[in-house]
Amino acid sequence: MSGRRYPESVDVAIVGSGPTGSAYARILSERAPGATIAMFEVGPTVSTPPGAHVKNISDPAERARAQAASEGPGERGAKVANPGAAKAGVRGARPGTFLLEDGYAFEGEDGLPVAAMSSNVGGMSAHWTGACPRPNDSERIAFLDDLDELLDEGDRLLGVTRNAFDSAPFGAIVRERLSAAVDAGRVDETKVQRMPLAVHRRDDGRLVWSGSDVVLGEATRENPGFSLFDESLAVRVLVEGGRAAGVIVRDLRTGEEHRVAARFVVVAADALRTPQLLWASGIRPEALGRYLNDQAQVVFASRLRDMPPLAEDAPTAGLAEYSGVSWVPFTDDMPFHGQIMQLDASPIPLAEDDPVVPGSIVGLGLFCAKDLQADDRVVFDDEHVDGYGMPAPRIHYRLTDRDHEVVERARQEIVRLAEAIGDPVGDRPFTLPLGSSLHYQGSTRMGVADDGTSVCDRDSEVWGVPDLFVAGNGVIPTATACNPTVTSVALAVRGARKIAAVLSQERTVAATASV
């Protein structure tokens, strides 16, 4: 899959190897056999197969090395994985991610002080929690009639399951208690339920978490027309005759730049670096970088009470699986999404000095939908550059009065939920620094018309630049509270089908003409 001989031309050039870029490669491999596809990733390969989740690396030292290798250019500092340190004013990124050096907040604005990225094959899917809830109510994209079918495809590509934690002895109890507090007046889709997760359990009982390797699948890995180039920085999208025509790629191992012509270009970098590449390429629609949104996140913990005794051979260290992962879906009446999981299974421990007995403490997190504003944006200029020498993302971001109201409601609701399932741990919930969710959206948003409020059409094709597609969470145009990955993969499926259909039609016409 990897090589250092860059092609002179391909049918499709994909920038970024995360779940959405990988979804393009997979759908094209399935629907357009014979198409040549080159994928370029700025970071290194850190797992086997390429793009696999680092949690699947059993050796802790190897896993730590993979995480460190994903942390972008420059020095790799200490990681901060809990809000206890954030309370002390320390800006810290989680293992496998890195922060903006500056430009993350401006005077008089809230900013996104812990906005983070990953640079590695697989992108953030090598480090994520695997949560794949579907959008509900106003989270849904109303102008896509085929959204549910696309979400089904997203589930297929990500390997989403609901039964990986069915054997968790406390899971049903947690959901029963949550349901009693939440479900009244809700339709079935928004009642408390198991969290859909991109994870499966092997025959030997081991959990295997999905990364881009699962999205790529055998169809892509066995495709002779597919090539993956890591440590390869796309510095410009080529536009010729008003259409996308390829990319300029810098080999970070040698510093040499290569021109790769392409019939189609897909930029699937992330919600900060996709607009970065378009801006650097002189592609600057009015909405580029605007409507940027994060999900303000409130966390708390509760010690389960009146629990049945565990078996004598139950594990007391590591990842115990007693409580599973439960989901309280977003509704317009309650504009936040709840993720309830055993605290030692959560990526955000509540505090280092709070002893955690496996299975006894449950972490609660509520993610809040943002009040979308065009002035919440990532901007670029010719003066500031990032560690790769590209225009540096600089973020303007404010919480509105409505945002503050929703966060306060979430703080009250999370206490109510904690009391419903057990005895709250600590005096009050904690609101994480903005950017903590890693769910940045809207910066290349989809729309129905080229009216200055969106960057791309329903197929993710950029307005005014035919054959250029964007992918990733940035394409999502709605205010969501749920984890966005399955939605962004679903949107990528739609765009990939468009490209596959055009390539197939062109091949048919060419074959007919040659007869």
Tab-separated table of C-alpha atoms in Angstrom, residues 53 102 110 158 166 226 229 433 441 498 506:
chain	number	residue	atom	x	y	z
A	53	HIS	CA	-6.535	2.136	16.158
A	102	ASP	CA	-0.972	30.267	19.071
A	110	ASP	CA	-13.628	32.568	24.079
A	158	LEU	CA	-16.914	1.833	10.238
A	166	ASP	CA	-23.624	-6.847	26.069
A	226	PHE	CA	-4.756	2.329	-4.761
A	229	PHE	CA	1.787	7.872	0.698
A	433	PRO	CA	-12.032	23.913	28.063
A	441	GLN	CA	-17.504	21.088	12.353
A	498	LYS	CA	-20.808	10.911	-7.426
A	506	GLU	CA	-16.537	8.310	-18.825
